[in-house]
Coordinates of C-alpha atoms and ligand atoms in Angstrom, one line a residue:
M21 CA 0.0 -0.2 0.0
L22 CA 1.4 3.4 -0.8
I23 CA -1.5 5.7 1.0
E24 CA -3.0 4.7 3.7
I25 CA -5.8 6.6 5.7
E26 CA -6.7 4.8 8.7
N27 CA -10.0 6.2 11.3
V28 CA -8.8 10.0 10.0
S29 CA -11.1 12.9 11.8
K30 CA -11.9 16.2 10.6
T31 CA -12.9 19.2 12.7
F32 CA -13.6 23.5 12.4
G33 CA -14.5 24.1 15.0
E34 CA -17.3 22.3 16.6
Q35 CA -18.1 21.5 12.7
S36 CA -17.2 17.9 12.4
V37 CA -16.6 17.0 9.3
L38 CA -14.7 13.7 8.2
R39 CA -15.2 11.4 10.2
D40 CA -13.6 7.8 10.6
I41 CA -12.4 7.5 7.2
S42 CA -9.8 4.4 7.0
F43 CA -9.1 3.2 2.7
S44 CA -5.8 2.4 1.8
V45 CA -4.5 3.1 -2.1
P46 CA -2.3 0.5 -3.4
K47 CA 0.6 1.6 -5.2
G48 CA -0.2 2.4 -8.9
S49 CA -3.8 2.8 -8.1
F50 CA -5.5 5.4 -9.1
T51 CA -8.5 6.3 -6.9
I52 CA -11.1 8.3 -6.9
L53 CA -12.8 9.7 -3.8
V54 CA -16.4 11.1 -5.1
G55 CA -19.3 11.8 -3.1
P56 CA -21.8 15.4 -3.3
S57 CA -20.3 19.3 -2.7
G58 CA -19.8 19.3 0.9
C59 CA -18.7 16.1 2.1
G60 CA -15.3 17.0 3.1
K61 CA -13.6 15.4 -0.6
S62 CA -10.9 18.5 -0.3
T63 CA -10.5 18.6 3.2
L64 CA -9.7 14.8 2.6
L65 CA -7.6 15.5 -0.1
R66 CA -5.8 18.5 1.2
M67 CA -4.9 16.0 4.5
I68 CA -2.7 13.9 2.4
A69 CA -0.9 16.7 0.9
G70 CA -0.5 17.7 4.2
I71 CA -2.1 21.6 3.7
E72 CA -4.9 20.5 6.1
E73 CA -3.7 18.5 9.5
P74 CA -6.0 15.6 10.8
S75 CA -8.0 16.4 14.2
G76 CA -7.5 12.7 14.3
G77 CA -5.8 9.1 13.0
T78 CA -3.3 8.7 10.8
I79 CA -2.0 9.1 7.4
S80 CA 0.7 6.8 6.0
I81 CA 2.5 7.3 2.9
A82 CA 4.9 5.1 1.7
G83 CA 5.2 3.1 5.4
R84 CA 5.9 6.8 7.2
V85 CA 3.5 8.2 9.0
V86 CA 3.1 11.7 8.1
N87 CA 1.1 13.5 10.0
D88 CA 3.6 15.9 11.0
V89 CA 5.1 16.2 8.0
E90 CA 5.5 19.4 5.7
P91 CA 4.1 19.2 2.7
K92 CA 6.8 20.2 0.8
H93 CA 8.2 17.2 1.8
R94 CA 5.7 14.2 1.6
D95 CA 7.0 14.0 -2.2
I96 CA 3.7 14.9 -3.8
A97 CA 2.1 16.9 -6.9
M98 CA -1.4 18.2 -6.6
V99 CA -3.2 19.4 -9.4
F100 CA -6.1 22.0 -9.2
Q101 CA -9.4 22.8 -10.7
N102 CA -8.5 26.3 -11.5
Y103 CA -4.9 25.1 -12.7
A104 CA -3.0 28.5 -10.7
L105 CA -0.9 29.3 -13.7
Y106 CA 1.2 32.6 -13.7
P107 CA 0.1 33.9 -16.2
H108 CA 3.0 36.4 -16.7
L109 CA 6.0 32.8 -17.4
T110 CA 5.8 30.8 -20.4
V111 CA 4.2 26.9 -20.2
A112 CA 8.5 26.5 -19.8
Q113 CA 8.9 27.7 -17.3
N114 CA 5.6 27.3 -15.4
M115 CA 6.3 23.9 -16.4
G116 CA 9.7 24.2 -14.9
F117 CA 8.7 26.5 -11.4
S118 CA 9.1 23.7 -8.5
L119 CA 12.2 22.6 -9.4
T120 CA 14.0 26.3 -10.5
M121 CA 12.8 26.8 -6.8
R122 CA 14.4 24.5 -5.6
G123 CA 17.8 25.2 -7.3
V124 CA 18.0 22.4 -10.0
P125 CA 19.7 23.1 -12.6
K126 CA 19.1 25.4 -16.1
A127 CA 19.4 22.1 -18.2
E128 CA 18.1 19.7 -16.1
I129 CA 15.4 21.2 -15.6
A130 CA 15.2 21.7 -19.6
E131 CA 15.6 18.1 -20.2
A132 CA 13.1 17.7 -17.8
V133 CA 9.6 20.2 -19.2
A134 CA 10.3 18.4 -22.8
K135 CA 10.4 15.3 -21.7
A136 CA 7.0 16.3 -20.0
A137 CA 6.3 18.3 -23.0
E138 CA 5.9 15.9 -24.5
I139 CA 4.5 13.1 -23.0
L140 CA 1.2 15.8 -23.3
G141 CA 1.5 17.2 -26.4
L142 CA 2.6 20.5 -25.3
T143 CA 6.5 20.7 -27.5
N144 CA 5.7 23.4 -29.9
L145 CA 3.3 25.9 -27.3
L146 CA 6.3 26.2 -24.3
Q147 CA 7.0 29.8 -25.2
R148 CA 4.1 30.9 -25.2
K149 CA 1.8 32.7 -22.2
P150 CA -1.2 31.2 -20.2
S151 CA -3.7 33.9 -21.6
E152 CA -2.7 32.3 -25.6
L153 CA -3.9 28.5 -25.0
S154 CA -7.1 26.4 -24.9
G155 CA -8.7 25.5 -21.0
G156 CA -7.7 22.0 -21.8
Q157 CA -4.8 22.5 -22.2
R158 CA -4.3 24.8 -19.5
Q159 CA -5.2 21.8 -17.9
R160 CA -2.4 20.7 -19.5
V161 CA 0.7 22.5 -18.5
A162 CA -0.7 22.3 -14.9
M163 CA -0.1 18.4 -14.9
G164 CA 2.9 18.8 -17.0
R165 CA 4.3 21.0 -14.3
A166 CA 3.1 17.9 -11.7
I167 CA 4.5 15.9 -13.6
V168 CA 7.8 17.3 -14.5
R169 CA 9.0 17.0 -9.5
E170 CA 8.3 12.7 -10.4
P171 CA 6.6 13.1 -7.1
V172 CA 5.3 9.7 -5.5
A173 CA 1.8 10.0 -6.1
F174 CA -0.4 12.0 -7.8
L175 CA -3.6 14.7 -6.1
F176 CA -6.3 15.7 -8.2
D177 CA -8.4 18.0 -7.6
E178 CA -11.6 18.0 -9.9
P179 CA -9.0 18.7 -12.0
L180 CA -11.9 19.3 -15.2
S181 CA -14.4 21.2 -14.0
N182 CA -14.0 24.2 -15.9
L183 CA -13.9 22.4 -19.1
D184 CA -16.6 21.7 -21.7
A185 CA -18.7 18.6 -21.7
Q186 CA -16.2 17.2 -24.6
L187 CA -13.4 18.9 -23.6
R188 CA -14.2 16.5 -20.4
G189 CA -14.5 13.0 -22.2
Q190 CA -11.6 14.0 -23.4
M191 CA -8.9 14.8 -20.9
R192 CA -10.9 11.9 -18.4
A193 CA -9.2 9.6 -21.7
E194 CA -6.1 12.0 -21.5
I195 CA -5.2 11.8 -17.8
R196 CA -6.3 7.6 -17.9
A197 CA -3.4 7.4 -20.5
L198 CA -0.9 9.4 -18.6
H199 CA -1.5 7.4 -15.5
R200 CA -0.8 4.0 -17.0
R201 CA 2.4 5.4 -18.9
L202 CA 3.9 7.3 -16.2
G203 CA 2.7 4.0 -13.3
A204 CA 2.1 6.6 -11.3
T205 CA -0.8 6.2 -8.0
S206 CA -3.0 9.0 -7.8
I207 CA -5.5 10.7 -5.7
Y208 CA -8.2 11.7 -7.8
V209 CA -11.7 14.3 -6.3
T210 CA -14.8 14.1 -8.3
H211 CA -18.3 15.1 -7.4
D212 CA -19.2 13.8 -11.3
Q213 CA -19.8 10.0 -10.7
V214 CA -19.7 9.6 -14.5
E215 CA -15.2 10.8 -14.0
A216 CA -15.6 7.9 -11.5
M217 CA -17.0 4.8 -12.7
T218 CA -14.9 5.7 -16.1
M219 CA -11.3 6.4 -14.6
A220 CA -11.2 4.8 -11.8
D221 CA -9.4 1.7 -10.4
Q222 CA -10.8 1.9 -7.3
I223 CA -13.9 4.5 -6.0
V224 CA -14.2 6.2 -2.9
V225 CA -17.4 7.2 -2.1
M226 CA -18.5 9.3 0.5
R227 CA -21.5 11.4 2.2
G228 CA -21.6 14.2 5.2
G229 CA -18.0 13.1 5.9
R230 CA -18.2 9.3 6.1
V231 CA -17.2 6.2 3.7
E232 CA -19.9 4.6 2.0
Q233 CA -18.7 2.1 0.1
I234 CA -15.0 1.7 -1.3
G235 CA -14.3 -0.8 -4.2
A236 CA -14.1 -1.1 -8.0
P237 CA -16.4 1.0 -10.8
L238 CA -18.6 -2.2 -11.8
D239 CA -18.9 -3.9 -8.2
L240 CA -20.4 -0.2 -6.6
Y241 CA -22.5 -0.5 -10.1
D242 CA -23.7 -4.0 -9.7
R243 CA -23.8 -5.0 -5.9
P244 CA -24.3 -1.4 -4.3
A245 CA -23.6 -1.5 -0.1
N246 CA -27.5 0.9 0.1
S247 CA -29.5 3.2 -1.6
F248 CA -27.2 6.1 -1.4
V249 CA -24.7 4.1 -3.0
A250 CA -27.1 2.9 -5.4
S251 CA -28.7 6.5 -6.7
F252 CA -25.6 8.3 -6.2
I253 CA -23.4 5.8 -8.9
G254 CA -24.6 5.1 -12.6
S255 CA -26.7 8.0 -15.2
P256 CA -29.3 7.8 -15.2
G257 CA -30.2 6.8 -11.5
M258 CA -31.7 3.8 -10.7
N259 CA -34.5 3.8 -9.7
L260 CA -35.3 3.2 -5.8
L261 CA -39.2 2.7 -5.3
R262 CA -41.4 1.2 -2.1
V263 CA -42.2 -2.3 -2.0
R264 CA -44.4 -5.0 0.3
V265 CA -42.5 -8.2 0.1
G266 CA -45.4 -10.3 0.5
E267 CA -45.4 -13.3 3.0
D268 CA -44.7 -16.3 -0.1
R269 CA -41.4 -13.6 -0.3
R270 CA -41.7 -13.8 -4.6
A271 CA -44.6 -11.3 -4.6
L272 CA -43.2 -6.5 -4.7
D273 CA -46.4 -4.7 -3.9
F274 CA -46.4 -1.3 -4.7
G275 CA -49.6 0.0 -4.3
A276 CA -53.0 0.0 -5.7
G277 CA -52.7 -3.3 -6.8
R278 CA -49.8 -3.5 -8.6
T279 CA -47.7 -6.6 -8.6
W280 CA -44.1 -7.6 -10.1
Q281 CA -43.6 -12.1 -10.0
L282 CA -40.4 -11.8 -8.4
N283 CA -38.3 -14.6 -10.3
G284 CA -35.3 -16.8 -9.3
I285 CA -34.2 -14.4 -6.1
A286 CA -36.5 -14.4 -3.1
P287 CA -35.9 -11.6 0.0
A288 CA -34.5 -12.3 3.1
V289 CA -37.8 -10.9 4.5
A290 CA -41.2 -11.4 4.3
G291 CA -44.1 -9.2 5.0
Q292 CA -42.3 -5.8 5.2
T293 CA -41.8 -2.3 3.6
V294 CA -38.4 -2.5 1.5
L295 CA -36.9 -0.5 -0.7
L296 CA -36.4 -1.9 -4.3
G297 CA -33.6 -0.4 -6.6
I298 CA -34.3 -1.4 -10.0
R299 CA -32.4 0.3 -12.8
P300 CA -33.7 1.9 -15.7
Q301 CA -32.3 -0.6 -18.5
H302 CA -34.1 -3.0 -16.3
L303 CA -37.6 -1.9 -15.8
L304 CA -38.4 -4.7 -20.1
L305 CA -41.8 -3.8 -21.6
S306 CA -43.8 -6.5 -21.2
T307 CA -46.7 -8.8 -22.7
N308 CA -48.1 -10.4 -20.0
P309 CA -51.2 -9.3 -18.2
D310 CA -50.1 -9.7 -14.8
D311 CA -47.6 -7.1 -14.8
P312 CA -48.5 -3.5 -13.6
E313 CA -48.6 -1.0 -15.9
V314 CA -47.4 2.2 -15.2
V315 CA -48.2 5.7 -16.9
V316 CA -46.2 7.5 -19.2
E317 CA -45.1 11.2 -17.6
S318 CA -42.7 12.0 -20.0
V319 CA -40.2 10.4 -23.2
E320 CA -37.1 12.0 -24.8
Q321 CA -35.9 10.1 -27.9
L322 CA -32.3 9.8 -28.1
G323 CA -31.7 7.8 -31.0
A324 CA -30.0 4.9 -29.5
E325 CA -32.4 4.6 -26.8
Q326 CA -35.3 6.6 -25.7
S327 CA -35.2 8.0 -22.0
I328 CA -38.8 7.8 -20.3
I329 CA -41.1 8.7 -17.0
A330 CA -44.0 6.9 -15.7
L331 CA -46.0 7.7 -13.3
A332 CA -47.4 4.9 -10.6
D333 CA -49.5 6.7 -8.0
D334 CA -47.2 9.0 -6.7
Q335 CA -44.1 7.4 -7.2
R336 CA -41.8 8.5 -10.3
L337 CA -40.3 4.9 -12.3
S338 CA -37.4 6.2 -15.0
I339 CA -37.7 3.4 -18.2
V340 CA -34.5 3.3 -20.4
L341 CA -35.9 1.6 -23.7
R342 CA -33.8 0.2 -26.6
D343 CA -35.9 0.2 -28.6
R344 CA -37.9 2.6 -31.1
R345 CA -41.6 1.5 -30.9
P346 CA -43.3 5.8 -30.5
I347 CA -44.5 6.2 -26.8
A348 CA -46.3 9.6 -26.1
P349 CA -46.8 10.9 -22.5
G350 CA -50.4 9.0 -21.4
D351 CA -49.9 5.7 -22.4
R352 CA -49.8 3.3 -20.6
L353 CA -47.1 1.5 -20.3
R354 CA -46.8 -2.6 -18.8
L355 CA -43.5 -3.5 -17.0
T356 CA -41.4 -5.7 -15.7
L357 CA -38.2 -6.9 -14.1
E358 CA -34.9 -8.1 -15.4
A359 CA -34.1 -10.2 -11.9
E360 CA -30.6 -10.4 -12.1
G361 CA -31.0 -6.1 -12.2
V362 CA -33.1 -6.2 -8.5
H363 CA -31.7 -4.7 -5.2
L364 CA -33.3 -4.4 -2.4
F365 CA -32.3 -1.8 0.8
D366 CA -34.3 -1.9 4.2
L367 CA -36.4 1.1 3.8
D368 CA -34.9 3.2 7.1
S369 CA -31.4 2.2 7.3
G370 CA -31.1 1.8 3.2
I371 CA -28.7 -0.6 3.8
R372 CA -28.5 -3.7 1.1
L373 CA -30.5 -7.0 2.5
R374 CA -30.1 -9.9 1.3
A375 CA -32.1 -12.3 -1.4
E376 CA -31.5 -15.8 -2.0
A377 CA -31.7 -17.3 -4.8
V378 CA -34.5 -19.9 -5.3
A379 CA -36.1 -22.0 -7.8
A380 CA -37.9 -20.3 -10.9
Ligands
ATP24 N1 -11.7 25.8 7.1 C1 -12.5 25.5 7.2 N2 -12.6 25.9 8.2 C2 -14.3 25.4 8.5 N3 -15.4 24.4 7.8 C3 -15.1 24.6 6.5 C4 -13.4 24.6 5.7 N4 -13.6 23.9 5.7 C5 -14.1 23.8 4.7 N5 -15.1 23.4 5.8 C6 -16.2 22.7 5.8 O1 -15.9 21.6 5.2 C7 -17.1 20.8 4.8 C8 -16.5 19.3 3.5 O2 -15.7 20.9 2.5 P1 -14.7 20.7 1.6 O3 -14.5 21.1 0.8 O4 -14.2 19.4 1.9 O5 -15.3 19.4 1.2 P2 -16.2 19.8 -1.4 O6 -16.9 17.4 -1.0 O7 -14.1 18.8 -1.2 O8 -17.2 19.5 -0.9 P3 -16.9 19.9 -3.1 O9 -17.5 18.3 -4.0 O10 -18.5 21.5 -3.0 O11 -15.8 21.1 -3.4 C9 -18.0 21.8 3.8 O12 -19.0 21.4 4.6 C10 -17.5 22.8 3.9 O13 -18.2 24.0 4.3
MG25 MG1 -13.7 20.2 -3.2

């Protein structure tokens, strides 16, 4: 493990912003901290960088507890959202800045800068000023500045949030490719779950100063530990519907006589109201008259698929159909559940409930 976070907490005055945070970052991994605004991601990253001090717990880098180690002795480079480039310096001077400050010989700096520029495709822009660059190019310079230091780890705080959607997509791929080339350990903060899904080896999902779940992107997608992770990971988000599990553990009733029969699985609870988690892609059109009907509220035709919002009494469902049949507001759709897509959560705690496979 390159970086170990153990029982770390942080309070600002009376306000507790991080509680009992523990996770490890394997050497060479790309770990993403994701969660809603204000959940404490930046504070945690700043503590790893050494800009902020933990109120409790320990942070170790390469086997050494660094709680009392100055940022400049942690051998870590941080890339921020706003790039923080020096406007009066050229790209080359910006990239070499930290080496210049350290008194590294000029020839060595030029070599390090040239190498990083080559990797980042900035070779032809080295003499420009930041104001003469596009947003994506500025972001690359900010990364170049981190790379020339050859740190043991890179920390990124929402580095793409100032870019438009298309450029963000491109830079995502570039940062991943860069990570593979350098083999460097990276911790990357975002509140964008798509970034987390597409870039991470490991995702740490946070909410309200706590860790909700840690795992590989598809593990979180396929087996969310609770209803928060279920609704946060995946786009469009997972539907969460209140349903009553029948006494026979076969039926899920979601009001007004609408009932789904479960096929092949049985919840571990009976006769109880729970949250059914079902992704929009796992609601399928049905011709079985026993399946429940919902009423279409709105339809977006996206070409490859239609994104539909439908109502079942007071509960709203999102449905994604890979199908071009004309569907209009007011239409009734009969729906069935894809068995592999069924998740059940405790109504109060949101914690995932067990379900067992049974003969269909
Ligand atoms: N220096 C500070 N003094 C007091 N409170 C702070 C300080 N820094 C952060 N906070 C509070 O700590 C909480 C977590 O802030 P933080 O910046 O870590 O959130 P975040 O997850 O990075 O959010 P965002 O996605 O909006 O960047 C917030 O409630 C914030 O107001
Ligand atoms: Mg932040």
